[in-house]
Amino acid sequence: MRLTHLDATGAATMVDVGEKSETARSARAEALVVMQAKTLDLIRDGNLKKGDVLAVARVAGIMAAKRTSDLIPLCHPLMLEKVAVDFEFEPALPGIRIHSEVRLSGKTGVEMEALTAAIIAALTIYDMAKAVDRTMTVTAVRVVEKSGGRSGDWTV
């Protein structure tokens, strides 16, 4: 098996996508922040002293997706056409599930951008709520769907 991020000498290299065709590409990812029920209530009701946790986490996730190539070595800088970050309250856990979606027309996929959006949104929630709940965990970070490119479509 040939590793795509190593050259013939074994040195790290960015994959050459120059010969690839531009296609519509998208990816969706998710992350989960598990917390105490009272913390979930504070976030849902907008009663944390630091402000609107989900609004800040949404912006953080979008900004992070746009900066993925600055954070992950060998990732291509991409002209993203859409980045969305949404939240789902899960009282049974209790916790918040973060959903991210990234799209573009390009020569390389956007899975890393979708993962970056989800995890940075999760870390932002943690940061804003840690003063009231040090037991929170960030977990279940994963790509749940990708489409486009030579490898085609994939869904969990």
mmCIF file of C-alpha atoms in Angstrom:
data_model
loop_
_atom_site.group_PDB
_atom_site.id
_atom_site.type_symbol
_atom_site.label_atom_id
_atom_site.label_comp_id
_atom_site.label_asym_id
_atom_site.label_seq_id
_atom_site.Cartn_x
_atom_site.Cartn_y
_atom_site.Cartn_z
ATOM 1 C CA MET A 1 0.000 0.000 0.000
ATOM 2 C CA ARG A 2 1.364 3.411 -0.998
ATOM 3 C CA LEU A 3 1.039 6.138 1.628
ATOM 4 C CA THR A 4 -0.150 9.366 0.020
ATOM 5 C CA HIS A 5 1.521 11.824 2.399
ATOM 6 C CA LEU A 6 5.045 10.421 2.000
ATOM 7 C CA ASP A 7 7.340 10.876 -0.992
ATOM 8 C CA ALA A 8 9.720 8.235 -2.408
ATOM 9 C CA THR A 9 12.290 9.008 0.292
ATOM 10 C CA GLY A 10 9.769 8.760 3.140
ATOM 11 C CA ALA A 11 9.580 12.515 3.709
ATOM 12 C CA ALA A 12 6.226 14.096 4.511
ATOM 13 C CA THR A 13 4.611 15.827 1.543
ATOM 14 C CA MET A 14 1.300 17.399 0.629
ATOM 15 C CA VAL A 15 -0.643 15.346 -1.913
ATOM 16 C CA ASP A 16 -0.543 16.799 -5.423
ATOM 17 C CA VAL A 17 -4.160 17.360 -6.467
ATOM 18 C CA GLY A 18 -3.253 19.328 -9.615
ATOM 19 C CA GLU A 19 -4.447 16.638 -12.009
ATOM 20 C CA LYS A 20 -7.703 15.916 -10.166
ATOM 21 C CA SER A 21 -11.028 17.131 -11.503
ATOM 22 C CA GLU A 22 -13.105 19.593 -9.542
ATOM 23 C CA THR A 23 -16.249 17.927 -8.210
ATOM 24 C CA ALA A 24 -18.945 18.802 -5.700
ATOM 25 C CA ARG A 25 -17.752 17.543 -2.341
ATOM 26 C CA SER A 26 -19.310 17.561 1.097
ATOM 27 C CA ALA A 27 -18.815 16.075 4.525
ATOM 28 C CA ARG A 28 -20.805 15.967 7.735
ATOM 29 C CA ALA A 29 -19.269 15.304 11.140
ATOM 30 C CA GLU A 30 -20.410 15.271 14.722
ATOM 31 C CA ALA A 31 -19.098 15.511 18.268
ATOM 32 C CA LEU A 32 -20.766 15.039 21.618
ATOM 33 C CA VAL A 33 -20.311 17.024 24.824
ATOM 34 C CA VAL A 34 -21.618 15.060 27.801
ATOM 35 C CA MET A 35 -22.380 17.122 30.898
ATOM 36 C CA GLN A 36 -24.445 17.301 34.059
ATOM 37 C CA ALA A 37 -28.179 17.897 33.574
ATOM 38 C CA LYS A 38 -27.999 21.245 35.343
ATOM 39 C CA THR A 39 -25.272 22.373 32.940
ATOM 40 C CA LEU A 40 -27.393 21.400 29.951
ATOM 41 C CA ASP A 41 -30.290 23.379 31.438
ATOM 42 C CA LEU A 42 -28.089 26.464 31.934
ATOM 43 C CA ILE A 43 -26.888 26.321 28.331
ATOM 44 C CA ARG A 44 -30.342 25.641 26.884
ATOM 45 C CA ASP A 45 -31.909 28.461 28.916
ATOM 46 C CA GLY A 46 -29.105 30.922 28.111
ATOM 47 C CA ASN A 47 -28.221 31.391 31.772
ATOM 48 C CA LEU A 48 -24.449 30.899 31.764
ATOM 49 C CA LYS A 49 -22.556 34.014 32.857
ATOM 50 C CA LYS A 50 -20.279 33.851 29.801
ATOM 51 C CA GLY A 51 -23.179 34.428 27.418
ATOM 52 C CA ASP A 52 -24.829 32.541 24.564
ATOM 53 C CA VAL A 53 -22.742 29.370 24.501
ATOM 54 C CA LEU A 54 -24.210 27.945 21.313
ATOM 55 C CA ALA A 55 -23.877 31.170 19.328
ATOM 56 C CA VAL A 56 -20.209 31.432 20.268
ATOM 57 C CA ALA A 57 -19.606 27.709 19.602
ATOM 58 C CA ARG A 58 -21.273 27.996 16.171
ATOM 59 C CA VAL A 59 -19.018 30.890 15.143
ATOM 60 C CA ALA A 60 -15.948 29.118 16.561
ATOM 61 C CA GLY A 61 -16.749 25.970 14.560
ATOM 62 C CA ILE A 62 -17.255 27.898 11.327
ATOM 63 C CA MET A 63 -14.045 29.867 11.832
ATOM 64 C CA ALA A 64 -12.123 26.685 12.644
ATOM 65 C CA ALA A 65 -13.284 24.920 9.476
ATOM 66 C CA LYS A 66 -11.937 27.846 7.462
ATOM 67 C CA ARG A 67 -8.549 27.545 9.228
ATOM 68 C CA THR A 68 -8.122 23.760 9.037
ATOM 69 C CA SER A 69 -5.077 23.945 6.758
ATOM 70 C CA ASP A 70 -3.376 26.157 9.365
ATOM 71 C CA LEU A 71 -4.006 23.547 12.066
ATOM 72 C CA ILE A 72 -3.557 20.159 10.372
ATOM 73 C CA PRO A 73 -0.222 19.599 8.636
ATOM 74 C CA LEU A 74 -0.396 18.797 4.915
ATOM 75 C CA CYS A 75 -4.067 19.806 4.533
ATOM 76 C CA HIS A 76 -4.773 21.927 1.462
ATOM 77 C CA PRO A 77 -6.168 25.421 1.994
ATOM 78 C CA LEU A 78 -9.676 25.266 0.543
ATOM 79 C CA MET A 79 -12.213 27.788 -0.693
ATOM 80 C CA LEU A 80 -15.186 26.524 1.311
ATOM 81 C CA GLU A 81 -18.621 27.315 -0.058
ATOM 82 C CA LYS A 82 -20.650 26.314 2.996
ATOM 83 C CA VAL A 83 -19.933 25.642 6.641
ATOM 84 C CA ALA A 84 -22.832 24.995 9.010
ATOM 85 C CA VAL A 85 -22.736 24.071 12.699
ATOM 86 C CA ASP A 86 -25.899 23.024 14.525
ATOM 87 C CA PHE A 87 -26.714 21.620 17.939
ATOM 88 C CA GLU A 88 -29.056 18.979 19.302
ATOM 89 C CA PHE A 89 -29.895 18.773 22.990
ATOM 90 C CA GLU A 90 -29.867 15.205 24.312
ATOM 91 C CA PRO A 91 -31.407 15.290 27.814
ATOM 92 C CA ALA A 92 -31.124 11.498 28.220
ATOM 93 C CA LEU A 93 -27.297 11.670 28.234
ATOM 94 C CA PRO A 94 -27.352 14.583 29.230
ATOM 95 C CA GLY A 95 -25.402 16.466 26.580
ATOM 96 C CA ILE A 96 -25.220 18.359 23.328
ATOM 97 C CA ARG A 97 -24.566 16.730 19.955
ATOM 98 C CA ILE A 98 -22.796 19.026 17.514
ATOM 99 C CA HIS A 99 -23.460 18.573 13.785
ATOM 100 C CA SER A 100 -21.230 20.168 11.169
ATOM 101 C CA GLU A 101 -21.545 20.267 7.399
ATOM 102 C CA VAL A 102 -18.982 21.542 4.904
ATOM 103 C CA ARG A 103 -19.307 21.850 1.117
ATOM 104 C CA LEU A 104 -17.266 23.002 -1.847
ATOM 105 C CA SER A 105 -16.509 22.358 -5.492
ATOM 106 C CA GLY A 106 -12.902 21.332 -5.543
ATOM 107 C CA LYS A 107 -10.153 18.788 -6.008
ATOM 108 C CA THR A 108 -9.972 17.409 -2.473
ATOM 109 C CA GLY A 109 -12.428 16.381 0.222
ATOM 110 C CA VAL A 110 -13.641 18.343 3.235
ATOM 111 C CA GLU A 111 -13.754 15.670 5.940
ATOM 112 C CA MET A 112 -11.013 17.347 7.974
ATOM 113 C CA GLU A 113 -12.825 20.685 7.809
ATOM 114 C CA ALA A 114 -16.071 19.098 9.022
ATOM 115 C CA LEU A 115 -14.255 17.334 11.879
ATOM 116 C CA THR A 116 -12.443 20.541 12.825
ATOM 117 C CA ALA A 117 -15.716 22.487 12.925
ATOM 118 C CA ALA A 118 -17.349 19.880 15.172
ATOM 119 C CA ILE A 119 -14.480 19.493 17.632
ATOM 120 C CA ILE A 120 -13.783 23.211 17.986
ATOM 121 C CA ALA A 121 -17.485 23.871 18.608
ATOM 122 C CA ALA A 122 -17.361 21.144 21.282
ATOM 123 C CA LEU A 123 -14.237 22.616 22.882
ATOM 124 C CA THR A 124 -15.873 26.043 22.912
ATOM 125 C CA ILE A 125 -18.890 24.646 24.770
ATOM 126 C CA TYR A 126 -16.511 23.005 27.235
ATOM 127 C CA ASP A 127 -14.553 26.228 27.705
ATOM 128 C CA MET A 128 -17.619 28.354 28.306
ATOM 129 C CA ALA A 129 -19.241 25.890 30.735
ATOM 130 C CA LYS A 130 -16.212 24.512 32.610
ATOM 131 C CA ALA A 131 -16.665 26.957 35.480
ATOM 132 C CA VAL A 132 -19.944 25.226 36.383
ATOM 133 C CA ASP A 133 -19.111 21.651 35.302
ATOM 134 C CA ARG A 134 -15.601 20.182 35.371
ATOM 135 C CA THR A 135 -16.981 16.692 34.680
ATOM 136 C CA MET A 136 -17.860 17.367 31.028
ATOM 137 C CA THR A 137 -16.409 15.089 28.385
ATOM 138 C CA VAL A 138 -15.977 15.595 24.667
ATOM 139 C CA THR A 139 -16.501 12.334 22.831
ATOM 140 C CA ALA A 140 -17.790 10.549 19.725
ATOM 141 C CA VAL A 141 -16.068 12.817 17.210
ATOM 142 C CA ARG A 142 -16.528 11.280 13.776
ATOM 143 C CA VAL A 143 -17.324 11.806 10.122
ATOM 144 C CA VAL A 144 -20.883 10.625 9.515
ATOM 145 C CA GLU A 145 -21.106 11.278 5.777
ATOM 146 C CA LYS A 146 -18.971 12.327 2.825
ATOM 147 C CA SER A 147 -19.753 12.705 -0.833
ATOM 148 C CA GLY A 148 -17.896 13.461 -4.016
ATOM 149 C CA GLY A 149 -14.468 12.677 -5.330
ATOM 150 C CA ARG A 150 -12.950 9.510 -6.699
ATOM 151 C CA SER A 151 -13.838 7.408 -3.651
ATOM 152 C CA GLY A 152 -17.518 8.323 -3.954
ATOM 153 C CA ASP A 153 -20.147 8.636 -1.268
ATOM 154 C CA TRP A 154 -20.022 7.216 2.242
ATOM 155 C CA THR A 155 -22.424 7.303 5.182
ATOM 156 C CA VAL A 156 -22.240 5.857 8.712
#
